[in-house]
CSV table of C-alpha atoms and ligand atoms in Angstrom, one decimal:
chain,number,residue,atom,x,y,z
U,1,UNK,CA,-44.5,-74.5,21.3
U,2,UNK,CA,-43.5,-74.9,17.8
U,3,UNK,CA,-43.9,-71.7,16.2
U,4,UNK,CA,-45.4,-73.1,12.7
U,5,UNK,CA,-48.6,-74.7,14.5
U,6,UNK,CA,-51.1,-71.9,15.6
U,7,UNK,CA,-53.1,-72.3,12.5
U,8,UNK,CA,-53.6,-75.7,13.7
U,9,UNK,CA,-54.7,-74.8,16.8
U,10,UNK,CA,-57.4,-72.5,15.5
U,11,UNK,CA,-60.9,-74.1,15.5
U,12,UNK,CA,-64.5,-72.5,15.0
U,13,UNK,CA,-67.2,-72.2,17.2
U,14,UNK,CA,-69.6,-74.6,15.4
U,15,UNK,CA,-66.7,-77.2,15.7
U,16,UNK,CA,-68.3,-80.0,17.9
U,17,UNK,CA,-66.4,-81.4,21.8
U,18,UNK,CA,-65.2,-84.4,19.4
U,19,UNK,CA,-63.5,-82.5,17.3
U,20,UNK,CA,-61.7,-80.1,19.6
U,21,UNK,CA,-60.6,-83.4,21.4
U,22,UNK,CA,-59.2,-85.1,18.0
U,23,UNK,CA,-57.5,-81.8,17.7
U,24,UNK,CA,-56.2,-81.3,20.8
U,25,UNK,CA,-54.9,-85.2,20.4
U,26,UNK,CA,-52.9,-84.6,17.2
U,27,UNK,CA,-51.5,-81.5,18.4
U,28,UNK,CA,-50.4,-82.2,21.6
U,29,UNK,CA,-50.3,-78.5,23.3
U,30,UNK,CA,-53.3,-79.0,25.8
U,31,UNK,CA,-55.2,-76.1,24.2
U,32,UNK,CA,-57.4,-75.2,20.9
U,33,UNK,CA,-58.3,-71.6,20.4
U,34,UNK,CA,-61.7,-71.0,19.2
U,35,UNK,CA,-62.2,-68.4,17.0
U,36,UNK,CA,-64.5,-66.4,14.3
U,37,UNK,CA,-64.2,-66.2,10.8
U,38,UNK,CA,-62.1,-62.7,11.3
U,39,UNK,CA,-59.4,-64.9,14.0
U,40,UNK,CA,-60.9,-63.2,16.6
U,41,UNK,CA,-60.3,-65.6,20.1
U,42,UNK,CA,-63.8,-66.6,21.4
U,43,UNK,CA,-62.3,-68.6,24.3
U,44,UNK,CA,-59.8,-71.3,24.6
U,45,UNK,CA,-61.1,-75.0,25.2
U,46,UNK,CA,-58.3,-77.1,27.3
U,47,UNK,CA,-58.1,-80.5,28.0
U,48,UNK,CA,-59.7,-79.7,31.5
U,49,UNK,CA,-62.3,-78.2,29.9
U,50,UNK,CA,-63.2,-81.2,27.8
U,51,UNK,CA,-62.7,-83.5,30.8
U,52,UNK,CA,-65.4,-81.5,32.6
U,53,UNK,CA,-67.6,-81.4,30.0
U,54,UNK,CA,-67.5,-85.4,29.8
U,55,UNK,CA,-68.0,-86.0,33.1
U,56,UNK,CA,-71.2,-83.9,33.2
U,57,UNK,CA,-72.3,-85.6,30.4
U,58,UNK,CA,-72.2,-83.2,27.8
U,59,UNK,CA,-72.7,-85.0,24.3
U,60,UNK,CA,-69.8,-84.9,22.2
U,61,UNK,CA,-71.5,-83.9,19.2
U,62,UNK,CA,-72.3,-80.5,21.1
U,63,UNK,CA,-70.8,-77.4,19.6
U,64,UNK,CA,-67.8,-75.6,21.3
U,65,UNK,CA,-70.2,-72.3,21.4
U,66,UNK,CA,-72.6,-74.1,23.6
U,67,UNK,CA,-69.7,-74.8,26.4
U,68,UNK,CA,-70.3,-72.5,29.6
U,69,UNK,CA,-68.7,-69.2,28.7
U,70,UNK,CA,-65.1,-68.5,29.7
U,71,UNK,CA,-63.7,-65.0,29.2
U,72,UNK,CA,-60.4,-65.8,27.6
U,73,UNK,CA,-57.4,-64.7,29.3
U,74,UNK,CA,-54.7,-63.1,26.5
U,75,UNK,CA,-52.1,-60.5,26.6
U,76,UNK,CA,-51.5,-58.0,24.3
U,77,UNK,CA,-48.9,-57.2,21.4
U,78,UNK,CA,-47.1,-55.2,23.9
U,79,UNK,CA,-46.7,-57.9,26.9
U,80,UNK,CA,-43.5,-59.0,28.0
U,81,UNK,CA,-42.7,-62.2,29.4
U,82,UNK,CA,-42.7,-61.0,32.9
U,83,UNK,CA,-46.5,-60.3,32.0
U,84,UNK,CA,-46.7,-63.3,30.8
U,85,UNK,CA,-45.9,-65.1,33.7
U,86,UNK,CA,-47.9,-63.5,35.8
U,87,UNK,CA,-51.1,-64.2,34.1
U,88,UNK,CA,-49.6,-67.8,33.9
U,89,UNK,CA,-49.5,-68.0,37.9
U,90,UNK,CA,-52.3,-65.5,38.7
U,91,UNK,CA,-54.5,-67.7,36.2
U,92,UNK,CA,-52.9,-71.0,37.1
U,93,UNK,CA,-53.1,-71.9,33.5
U,94,UNK,CA,-50.6,-72.9,30.9
U,95,UNK,CA,-50.7,-70.9,27.6
U,96,UNK,CA,-51.7,-67.3,27.1
U,97,UNK,CA,-52.7,-66.4,23.9
U,98,UNK,CA,-51.6,-62.8,22.1
U,99,UNK,CA,-54.3,-60.9,20.6
U,100,UNK,CA,-53.5,-57.9,18.4
U,101,UNK,CA,-55.8,-54.4,18.9
U,102,UNK,CA,-58.9,-55.9,16.9
U,103,UNK,CA,-58.7,-59.0,19.3
U,104,UNK,CA,-57.2,-61.2,16.7
U,105,UNK,CA,-55.3,-64.3,17.7
U,106,UNK,CA,-51.7,-63.5,16.5
U,107,UNK,CA,-49.7,-65.6,18.9
U,108,UNK,CA,-49.9,-68.4,22.0
U,109,UNK,CA,-46.9,-68.2,24.9
U,110,UNK,CA,-46.7,-71.8,26.5
U,111,UNK,CA,-45.6,-72.2,30.3
U,112,UNK,CA,-42.7,-75.0,29.1
U,113,UNK,CA,-41.2,-72.5,26.6
U,114,UNK,CA,-40.6,-69.9,29.2
U,115,UNK,CA,-38.6,-72.2,31.5
U,116,UNK,CA,-35.1,-72.5,29.1
U,117,UNK,CA,-33.6,-69.0,27.8
U,118,UNK,CA,-32.2,-68.5,24.9
U,119,UNK,CA,-29.0,-66.3,25.6
U,120,UNK,CA,-27.9,-63.7,22.3
U,121,UNK,CA,-24.4,-64.9,23.4
U,122,UNK,CA,-23.5,-66.8,26.3
U,123,UNK,CA,-19.6,-68.0,27.7
U,124,UNK,CA,-19.2,-71.6,26.5
U,125,UNK,CA,-16.1,-73.3,27.9
U,126,UNK,CA,-14.2,-75.9,26.6
U,127,UNK,CA,-12.6,-79.3,28.1
U,128,UNK,CA,-8.9,-77.5,29.3
U,129,UNK,CA,-9.7,-74.5,31.1
U,130,UNK,CA,-10.3,-75.9,34.5
U,131,UNK,CA,-6.8,-77.7,34.3
U,132,UNK,CA,-4.9,-74.4,33.2
U,133,UNK,CA,-6.7,-72.4,36.0
U,134,UNK,CA,-5.8,-75.4,38.8
U,135,UNK,CA,-2.3,-75.0,37.2
U,136,UNK,CA,-2.6,-71.6,38.9
U,137,UNK,CA,-4.1,-72.4,41.9
U,138,UNK,CA,-1.6,-75.4,42.6
U,139,UNK,CA,1.5,-73.0,41.5
U,140,UNK,CA,0.0,-70.7,44.2
U,141,UNK,CA,0.4,-68.1,41.1
U,142,UNK,CA,-3.1,-66.2,41.6
U,143,UNK,CA,-0.6,-63.0,41.7
U,144,UNK,CA,-1.4,-60.8,38.5
U,145,UNK,CA,1.4,-61.5,36.4
U,146,UNK,CA,2.5,-64.9,35.9
U,147,UNK,CA,3.3,-67.7,33.2
U,148,UNK,CA,-0.3,-68.1,31.6
U,149,UNK,CA,-0.3,-64.2,31.1
U,150,UNK,CA,2.7,-64.7,29.2
U,151,UNK,CA,1.7,-68.0,27.3
U,152,UNK,CA,-1.6,-66.6,26.3
U,153,UNK,CA,0.0,-63.4,24.9
U,154,UNK,CA,2.4,-65.4,23.0
U,155,UNK,CA,-0.2,-67.9,21.6
U,156,UNK,CA,-3.0,-64.8,21.1
U,157,UNK,CA,-0.7,-63.1,18.8
U,158,UNK,CA,0.6,-66.3,16.7
U,159,UNK,CA,-2.8,-67.1,16.3
U,160,UNK,CA,-3.2,-63.5,15.1
U,161,UNK,CA,-0.1,-63.3,13.3
U,162,UNK,CA,1.2,-60.4,15.2
U,163,UNK,CA,4.8,-60.2,16.8
U,164,UNK,CA,3.3,-58.6,20.4
U,165,UNK,CA,0.5,-59.0,22.6
U,166,UNK,CA,-0.2,-56.8,25.8
U,167,UNK,CA,-3.1,-58.7,28.2
U,168,UNK,CA,-5.2,-56.2,29.8
U,169,UNK,CA,-8.5,-56.4,32.1
U,170,UNK,CA,-10.6,-55.4,29.2
U,171,UNK,CA,-10.8,-54.3,25.5
U,172,UNK,CA,-12.0,-51.2,26.8
U,173,UNK,CA,-8.5,-51.3,29.0
U,174,UNK,CA,-6.9,-52.0,26.1
U,175,UNK,CA,-8.5,-49.4,23.8
U,176,UNK,CA,-7.6,-46.8,26.0
U,177,UNK,CA,-4.2,-47.6,26.6
U,178,UNK,CA,-3.9,-47.8,22.3
U,179,UNK,CA,-5.0,-44.6,22.1
U,180,UNK,CA,-2.4,-43.0,24.4
U,181,UNK,CA,0.4,-44.9,22.4
U,182,UNK,CA,-0.9,-43.6,19.6
U,183,UNK,CA,0.0,-40.4,21.2
U,184,UNK,CA,-4.1,-39.3,21.7
U,185,UNK,CA,-4.4,-36.2,24.0
U,186,UNK,CA,-6.2,-33.5,25.0
U,187,UNK,CA,-7.3,-31.3,22.3
U,188,UNK,CA,-6.8,-34.1,19.3
U,189,UNK,CA,-9.3,-35.3,16.9
U,190,UNK,CA,-9.8,-39.0,16.2
U,191,UNK,CA,-11.8,-40.7,13.6
U,192,UNK,CA,-13.9,-43.5,15.0
U,193,UNK,CA,-16.5,-45.9,13.3
U,194,UNK,CA,-20.1,-44.6,14.5
U,195,UNK,CA,-21.5,-47.9,14.5
U,196,UNK,CA,-20.3,-49.8,17.3
U,197,UNK,CA,-20.5,-50.5,21.4
U,198,UNK,CA,-19.5,-47.1,23.4
U,199,UNK,CA,-16.2,-48.7,24.4
U,200,UNK,CA,-14.9,-48.0,21.0
U,201,UNK,CA,-15.6,-44.5,21.3
U,202,UNK,CA,-15.5,-43.6,25.1
U,203,UNK,CA,-11.6,-43.6,25.8
U,204,UNK,CA,-11.4,-41.0,23.2
U,205,UNK,CA,-13.1,-38.6,25.5
U,206,UNK,CA,-11.7,-39.7,28.4
U,207,UNK,CA,-8.1,-39.2,27.2
U,208,UNK,CA,-9.5,-35.1,26.6
U,209,UNK,CA,-9.6,-35.9,22.3
U,210,UNK,CA,-12.8,-35.1,20.2
U,211,UNK,CA,-14.0,-37.8,18.3
U,212,UNK,CA,-15.5,-37.4,15.0
U,213,UNK,CA,-17.6,-40.5,13.9
U,214,UNK,CA,-17.5,-41.9,10.2
U,215,UNK,CA,-20.6,-43.7,8.7
U,216,UNK,CA,-20.7,-47.6,8.0
U,217,UNK,CA,-21.3,-48.5,4.4
U,218,UNK,CA,-23.9,-50.7,3.2
U,219,UNK,CA,-22.1,-54.0,1.7
U,220,UNK,CA,-20.0,-54.6,5.4
U,221,UNK,CA,-22.1,-52.4,8.3
U,222,UNK,CA,-18.5,-51.4,8.6
U,223,UNK,CA,-16.8,-48.0,8.1
U,224,UNK,CA,-17.2,-46.5,4.7
U,225,UNK,CA,-14.2,-44.9,2.9
U,226,UNK,CA,-16.3,-42.8,1.0
U,227,UNK,CA,-17.6,-40.9,4.4
U,228,UNK,CA,-13.6,-41.7,5.8
U,229,UNK,CA,-12.3,-39.9,2.8
U,230,UNK,CA,-14.9,-37.0,3.0
U,231,UNK,CA,-14.1,-36.8,6.5
U,232,UNK,CA,-10.1,-36.4,6.1
U,233,UNK,CA,-10.7,-33.9,3.2
U,234,UNK,CA,-13.0,-31.7,4.9
U,235,UNK,CA,-10.4,-32.0,7.9
U,236,UNK,CA,-7.1,-31.0,5.7
U,237,UNK,CA,-9.0,-28.4,4.0
U,238,UNK,CA,-9.1,-26.8,7.8
U,239,UNK,CA,-5.9,-27.7,8.6
U,240,UNK,CA,-6.6,-30.5,10.7
U,241,UNK,CA,-5.0,-33.9,11.0
U,242,UNK,CA,-6.7,-36.4,13.2
U,243,UNK,CA,-4.2,-38.2,15.8
U,244,UNK,CA,-5.7,-42.1,14.9
U,245,UNK,CA,-8.6,-43.8,13.5
U,246,UNK,CA,-10.6,-46.6,16.0
U,247,UNK,CA,-11.8,-48.6,13.1
U,248,UNK,CA,-14.2,-51.2,14.2
U,249,UNK,CA,-14.6,-54.5,13.0
U,250,UNK,CA,-18.6,-55.1,13.4
U,251,UNK,CA,-20.0,-58.5,14.5
U,252,UNK,CA,-17.2,-61.1,13.8
U,253,UNK,CA,-16.9,-59.3,9.8
U,254,UNK,CA,-13.7,-56.8,9.0
U,255,UNK,CA,-13.9,-53.7,8.0
U,256,UNK,CA,-12.6,-53.0,4.3
U,257,UNK,CA,-8.8,-52.8,5.3
U,258,UNK,CA,-7.5,-52.5,1.9
U,259,UNK,CA,-9.4,-49.2,1.1
U,260,UNK,CA,-9.5,-47.6,4.4
U,261,UNK,CA,-5.8,-48.1,5.3
U,262,UNK,CA,-5.0,-46.6,1.9
U,263,UNK,CA,-6.8,-43.4,2.7
U,264,UNK,CA,-5.4,-43.4,6.7
U,265,UNK,CA,-1.9,-44.3,5.3
U,266,UNK,CA,-2.4,-41.2,2.2
U,267,UNK,CA,-3.4,-38.6,5.5
U,268,UNK,CA,-0.9,-40.4,8.0
U,269,UNK,CA,-3.3,-41.2,10.5
U,270,UNK,CA,-2.6,-44.5,12.0
U,271,UNK,CA,-5.1,-46.9,12.8
U,272,UNK,CA,-6.3,-48.4,16.2
U,273,UNK,CA,-8.9,-51.4,14.8
U,274,UNK,CA,-11.1,-52.4,17.3
U,275,UNK,CA,-11.4,-56.7,16.7
U,276,UNK,CA,-13.0,-56.8,19.7
U,277,UNK,CA,-15.8,-58.9,18.1
U,278,UNK,CA,-13.8,-60.2,15.4
U,279,UNK,CA,-11.2,-62.5,16.8
U,280,UNK,CA,-10.9,-65.8,14.4
U,281,UNK,CA,-12.0,-63.7,11.3
U,282,UNK,CA,-10.1,-62.9,8.3
U,283,UNK,CA,-9.8,-60.5,5.4
U,284,UNK,CA,-8.2,-61.6,2.1
U,285,UNK,CA,-6.4,-64.5,4.2
U,286,UNK,CA,-5.2,-61.8,7.1
U,287,UNK,CA,-6.5,-62.3,10.4
U,288,UNK,CA,-8.6,-59.5,12.0
U,289,UNK,CA,-6.8,-57.9,14.3
U,290,UNK,CA,-3.7,-57.4,12.1
U,291,UNK,CA,-4.3,-55.0,10.1
U,292,UNK,CA,-3.8,-51.3,12.6
U,293,UNK,CA,-0.8,-50.1,13.6
U,294,UNK,CA,-2.4,-51.7,16.9
U,295,UNK,CA,-5.5,-53.4,17.3
U,296,UNK,CA,-7.9,-54.7,20.4
U,297,UNK,CA,-9.8,-57.8,21.5
U,298,UNK,CA,-12.1,-58.6,24.2
U,299,UNK,CA,-12.6,-61.6,26.3
U,300,UNK,CA,-15.8,-60.2,27.8
U,301,UNK,CA,-18.5,-62.7,28.7
U,302,UNK,CA,-20.3,-62.5,25.5
U,303,UNK,CA,-17.6,-62.7,23.0
U,304,UNK,CA,-16.5,-65.7,20.7
U,305,UNK,CA,-14.2,-66.4,23.3
U,306,UNK,CA,-14.1,-65.5,27.0
U,307,UNK,CA,-11.8,-65.3,30.1
U,308,UNK,CA,-14.9,-63.9,32.2
U,309,UNK,CA,-13.7,-60.3,31.5
U,310,UNK,CA,-10.5,-59.2,29.8
U,311,UNK,CA,-8.7,-58.0,26.3
U,312,UNK,CA,-5.3,-58.0,24.6
U,313,UNK,CA,-3.6,-54.9,22.6
U,314,UNK,CA,-1.8,-56.3,19.3
U,315,UNK,CA,1.0,-55.0,17.3
U,316,UNK,CA,4.1,-55.4,15.2
U,317,UNK,CA,6.1,-52.6,17.1
U,318,UNK,CA,7.8,-54.3,20.3
U,319,UNK,CA,8.4,-50.7,21.9
U,320,UNK,CA,4.6,-49.6,21.9
U,321,UNK,CA,3.5,-53.2,23.1
U,322,UNK,CA,6.5,-53.3,26.1
U,323,UNK,CA,5.0,-49.8,26.9
U,324,UNK,CA,1.6,-50.7,27.0
U,325,UNK,CA,2.6,-53.1,29.3
U,326,UNK,CA,4.6,-51.0,31.5
U,327,UNK,CA,1.7,-48.3,31.2
U,328,UNK,CA,-0.7,-51.3,32.5
U,329,UNK,CA,1.0,-52.2,35.8
U,330,UNK,CA,1.1,-48.9,37.0
U,331,UNK,CA,4.0,-47.4,34.9
U,332,UNK,CA,6.7,-48.6,37.1
U,333,UNK,CA,9.9,-47.3,36.4
U,334,UNK,CA,12.8,-49.9,36.6
U,335,UNK,CA,14.4,-49.2,40.3
U,336,UNK,CA,14.5,-51.1,43.3
U,337,UNK,CA,11.9,-48.4,45.0
U,338,UNK,CA,8.6,-47.3,43.4
U,339,UNK,CA,9.7,-44.8,40.9
U,340,UNK,CA,7.1,-43.1,38.2
U,341,UNK,CA,7.6,-40.4,35.8
U,342,UNK,CA,4.3,-41.6,33.6
U,343,UNK,CA,0.7,-41.7,34.4
U,344,UNK,CA,-0.2,-45.3,34.8
U,345,UNK,CA,-3.3,-47.7,35.3
U,346,UNK,CA,-4.1,-51.0,36.7
U,347,UNK,CA,-5.2,-52.7,33.7
U,348,UNK,CA,-3.1,-55.5,33.5
U,349,UNK,CA,-4.8,-59.1,33.2
U,350,UNK,CA,-4.6,-61.7,36.5
U,351,UNK,CA,-2.7,-65.2,35.8
U,352,UNK,CA,-5.7,-66.8,37.0
U,353,UNK,CA,-8.1,-65.3,34.1
U,354,UNK,CA,-5.5,-65.9,31.4
U,355,UNK,CA,-5.2,-69.7,32.0
U,356,UNK,CA,-9.0,-69.6,31.1
U,357,UNK,CA,-8.0,-67.7,28.1
U,358,UNK,CA,-5.3,-70.4,27.0
U,359,UNK,CA,-8.2,-72.9,27.1
U,360,UNK,CA,-10.7,-70.5,25.3
U,361,UNK,CA,-8.1,-70.2,22.3
U,362,UNK,CA,-7.3,-73.8,21.7
U,363,UNK,CA,-11.5,-74.1,20.6
U,364,UNK,CA,-11.6,-71.0,19.0
U,365,UNK,CA,-11.8,-72.5,15.5
U,366,UNK,CA,-14.6,-74.7,16.9
U,367,UNK,CA,-16.2,-71.4,18.2
U,368,UNK,CA,-16.0,-70.0,15.0
U,369,UNK,CA,-17.3,-72.8,13.0
U,370,UNK,CA,-20.3,-73.2,15.3
U,371,UNK,CA,-21.3,-69.5,15.1
U,372,UNK,CA,-20.9,-69.7,11.1
U,373,UNK,CA,-23.6,-72.9,11.5
U,374,UNK,CA,-25.7,-70.7,13.7
U,375,UNK,CA,-26.2,-68.1,10.8
U,376,UNK,CA,-26.4,-70.6,8.6
U,377,UNK,CA,-29.1,-72.6,10.4
U,378,UNK,CA,-31.1,-68.7,10.5
U,379,UNK,CA,-30.7,-68.6,6.8
U,380,UNK,CA,-32.1,-71.7,5.9
U,381,UNK,CA,-35.3,-71.8,8.1
U,382,UNK,CA,-35.8,-67.9,7.0
U,383,UNK,CA,-34.8,-68.6,3.0
U,384,UNK,CA,-37.1,-66.9,0.9
U,385,UNK,CA,-38.7,-65.2,3.0
U,386,UNK,CA,-38.9,-61.3,1.7
U,387,UNK,CA,-38.6,-58.3,3.7
U,388,UNK,CA,-35.3,-58.6,5.3
U,389,UNK,CA,-31.5,-58.6,4.5
U,390,UNK,CA,-28.7,-60.3,6.5
U,391,UNK,CA,-25.5,-58.7,7.5
U,392,UNK,CA,-23.5,-59.9,4.2
U,393,UNK,CA,-19.9,-61.5,4.1
U,394,UNK,CA,-18.4,-59.7,1.0
U,395,UNK,CA,-15.7,-61.2,-1.4
U,396,UNK,CA,-12.8,-61.8,0.2
U,397,UNK,CA,-14.0,-61.4,4.0
U,398,UNK,CA,-14.5,-64.5,6.4
U,399,UNK,CA,-16.8,-63.7,9.0
U,400,UNK,CA,-16.8,-65.1,12.6
U,401,UNK,CA,-20.5,-64.4,12.5
U,402,UNK,CA,-20.0,-63.5,16.1
U,403,UNK,CA,-23.7,-62.0,16.2
U,404,UNK,CA,-25.8,-63.3,13.3
U,405,UNK,CA,-27.7,-59.9,12.0
U,406,UNK,CA,-30.7,-58.9,9.6
U,407,UNK,CA,-32.0,-55.6,8.5
U,408,UNK,CA,-35.9,-55.4,8.3
U,409,UNK,CA,-37.0,-53.7,4.9
U,410,UNK,CA,-40.1,-52.1,6.0
U,411,UNK,CA,-41.8,-48.9,5.5
U,412,UNK,CA,-42.0,-48.6,9.3
U,413,UNK,CA,-38.6,-50.8,10.2
U,414,UNK,CA,-38.2,-49.4,14.1
U,415,UNK,CA,-41.7,-50.2,14.5
U,416,UNK,CA,-41.4,-53.9,13.0
U,417,UNK,CA,-38.0,-54.6,14.6
U,418,UNK,CA,-39.5,-53.4,18.0
U,419,UNK,CA,-42.7,-55.9,17.4
U,420,UNK,CA,-40.3,-58.7,16.2
U,421,UNK,CA,-38.1,-58.0,19.4
U,422,UNK,CA,-41.2,-57.7,21.9
U,423,UNK,CA,-42.3,-61.2,20.2
U,424,UNK,CA,-39.2,-62.8,21.0
U,425,UNK,CA,-38.5,-61.3,24.4
U,426,UNK,CA,-42.4,-62.6,25.2
U,427,UNK,CA,-41.0,-66.3,24.3
U,428,UNK,CA,-37.5,-66.2,26.5
U,429,UNK,CA,-35.6,-65.5,23.6
U,430,UNK,CA,-32.6,-63.1,23.9
U,431,UNK,CA,-32.5,-60.8,20.9
U,432,UNK,CA,-31.2,-57.1,20.4
U,433,UNK,CA,-31.4,-54.0,18.2
U,434,UNK,CA,-28.3,-53.1,16.0
U,435,UNK,CA,-25.6,-50.9,18.2
U,436,UNK,CA,-27.0,-47.4,18.5
U,437,UNK,CA,-24.8,-45.4,16.3
U,438,UNK,CA,-22.4,-42.9,18.8
U,439,UNK,CA,-23.9,-40.3,16.4
U,440,UNK,CA,-27.5,-40.4,17.8
U,441,UNK,CA,-26.2,-40.9,21.4
U,442,UNK,CA,-26.8,-38.0,23.4
U,443,UNK,CA,-23.5,-38.7,25.1
U,444,UNK,CA,-21.8,-37.8,21.6
U,445,UNK,CA,-24.8,-34.7,21.2
U,446,UNK,CA,-22.6,-32.1,18.9
U,447,UNK,CA,-19.9,-34.2,17.5
U,448,UNK,CA,-19.2,-34.3,14.1
U,449,UNK,CA,-20.3,-37.0,11.8
U,450,UNK,CA,-19.5,-37.9,8.3
U,451,UNK,CA,-22.2,-40.1,6.7
U,452,UNK,CA,-21.9,-42.4,3.4
U,453,UNK,CA,-24.9,-41.5,1.1
U,454,UNK,CA,-27.5,-41.0,3.4
U,455,UNK,CA,-27.1,-42.1,7.0
U,456,UNK,CA,-26.3,-46.0,6.9
U,457,UNK,CA,-25.3,-46.8,10.5
U,458,UNK,CA,-28.5,-44.7,11.1
U,459,UNK,CA,-30.6,-47.1,9.0
U,460,UNK,CA,-28.6,-50.3,10.1
U,461,UNK,CA,-29.9,-49.1,13.8
U,462,UNK,CA,-33.7,-48.5,12.6
U,463,UNK,CA,-34.4,-52.0,11.3
U,464,UNK,CA,-31.5,-54.2,12.5
U,465,UNK,CA,-31.7,-57.1,14.6
U,466,UNK,CA,-29.1,-59.2,16.3
U,467,UNK,CA,-30.5,-63.1,16.8
U,468,UNK,CA,-29.2,-65.3,19.6
U,469,UNK,CA,-25.8,-66.7,18.0
U,470,UNK,CA,-24.2,-68.8,20.7
U,471,UNK,CA,-21.7,-71.3,19.7
U,472,UNK,CA,-23.7,-73.4,22.4
U,473,UNK,CA,-27.2,-73.3,20.8
U,474,UNK,CA,-28.7,-76.7,20.0
U,475,UNK,CA,-30.3,-77.5,17.4
U,476,UNK,CA,-33.4,-77.9,19.0
U,477,UNK,CA,-33.0,-74.7,20.4
U,478,UNK,CA,-32.3,-73.0,16.9
U,479,UNK,CA,-35.4,-74.9,15.3
U,480,UNK,CA,-37.7,-72.9,17.8
U,481,UNK,CA,-35.8,-69.6,16.9
U,482,UNK,CA,-36.4,-70.2,13.3
U,483,UNK,CA,-40.2,-70.9,13.5
U,484,UNK,CA,-40.4,-68.0,16.0
U,485,UNK,CA,-39.1,-65.7,13.7
U,486,UNK,CA,-41.1,-66.7,11.0
U,487,UNK,CA,-44.3,-66.4,13.0
U,488,UNK,CA,-42.8,-63.1,14.8
U,489,UNK,CA,-41.9,-61.4,11.4
U,490,UNK,CA,-45.6,-62.2,10.1
U,491,UNK,CA,-46.6,-60.3,13.4
U,492,UNK,CA,-44.1,-57.6,12.8
U,493,UNK,CA,-44.6,-57.0,9.4
U,494,UNK,CA,-48.5,-56.8,9.7
U,495,UNK,CA,-48.7,-54.9,13.1
U,496,UNK,CA,-46.3,-52.0,12.6
A,501,PLP,C1,-16.8,-55.6,23.7
A,501,PLP,C2,-16.4,-54.5,22.7
A,501,PLP,C3,-15.5,-53.6,23.6
A,501,PLP,C4,-15.1,-53.8,24.7
A,501,PLP,O1,-14.4,-54.8,25.5
A,501,PLP,P1,-14.8,-55.1,27.2
A,501,PLP,O2,-13.9,-56.4,27.1
A,501,PLP,O3,-16.0,-55.6,27.2
A,501,PLP,O4,-14.2,-54.0,27.6
A,501,PLP,C5,-14.8,-52.6,22.6
A,501,PLP,N1,-15.8,-52.8,21.4
A,501,PLP,C6,-16.3,-53.4,20.7
A,501,PLP,C7,-16.7,-53.1,19.6
A,501,PLP,C8,-16.9,-54.5,21.4
A,501,PLP,O5,-18.0,-55.1,21.3
């Protein structure tokens, strides 16, 4: 149901059958909701109720309250989509009104809208992927290494403006290799953005090093130069120099690279740029992923382009990237037999998946444009609405808007956020909280953390929401989500 029409379905108990029929006809939802002056739901009236009344000879001027009593089936604000579906099926009905703790109507879920889920970020194939994969099949190049892998590496490096790239089985694998190549090992300290997906931090620990988490700054939501400075100063005073810094470009927006690189360069700490979410973004005209000594991309299924699963380690140092390729193929020495000196991994991307990646890379710009249009669509739909702040795009930045995100400004942000997410979930719309910062994860309990001024990343997590952002969402879906957001925000703000 179009979300803004809820009020048009409300009708008082003194209205007549004829009024209800006219309302059903005008709203075309198959249901009207009989409420008292406090919006408390008294009953529902459906097409079927009116048909039965007419067949029983009830005069059209009969008030609705004289109809045979019918206890309304409704759901509470905590109901999930599954709960609603169960009610729909058990009662053989097509609508479930949602009421608050006082029985006031706040929402209506229809069977029709539950048939099509709106995903957060789903894969979006172009025209060339199947042909490229077919090439791999026809040439029998199903073995891991092959011409698509080499070409994908060259093409991606060219797109990002770096000299070299090594394709891997995942972004996480590329992060692990990148840290290894920067010399991270047992006992080292590694700085890391706290507001990120856990894969940014896990390889640090897996190499025996200790992460030190750095807060976000409020403009870009990315690593705070002020917090980084504080961390570097504090650690220097203790006589410690971090071995590397994992700097994340969140949700398609580059971090403040000028400020961060100045601090890191002065301290002699190399940057591993986690650009898993920001392929296609730029910062002062330079591509995201071209700033770190090494940088990582991901082609997981939910990213802006995908190989179904895969990653890439990029950089300008030919030796490092060569070394990454060797480590990613079990670190075999150049010899006829299998000779091993170093500890390697099976982290290489397969030739079949690289074929998909090449096709995806050809449509990258279209995917970026589409995601940016999604963001603008939401912004227009909620224009003028107070109580929320969109993730920004500071001067010099061009975001891909991989995920459209905002933070609720509410006295109880987390409660409001959860009510909104429950609301959207009930309508079969997938939305998510902003990443839970690493310094709040049980996995990283006890790790050191340097805040900005107040805990910015914790606040972004508390009130932050990521909306469906796929490049393949159509206008009807976006309109539906926009309208649901209006009503969901009303509910969240009122009930939190
Ligand atoms: C997706 C993601 C990764 C991990 O990439 P995979 O390809 O899924 O292993 C790492 N860091 C960030 C910030 C990500 O969003």
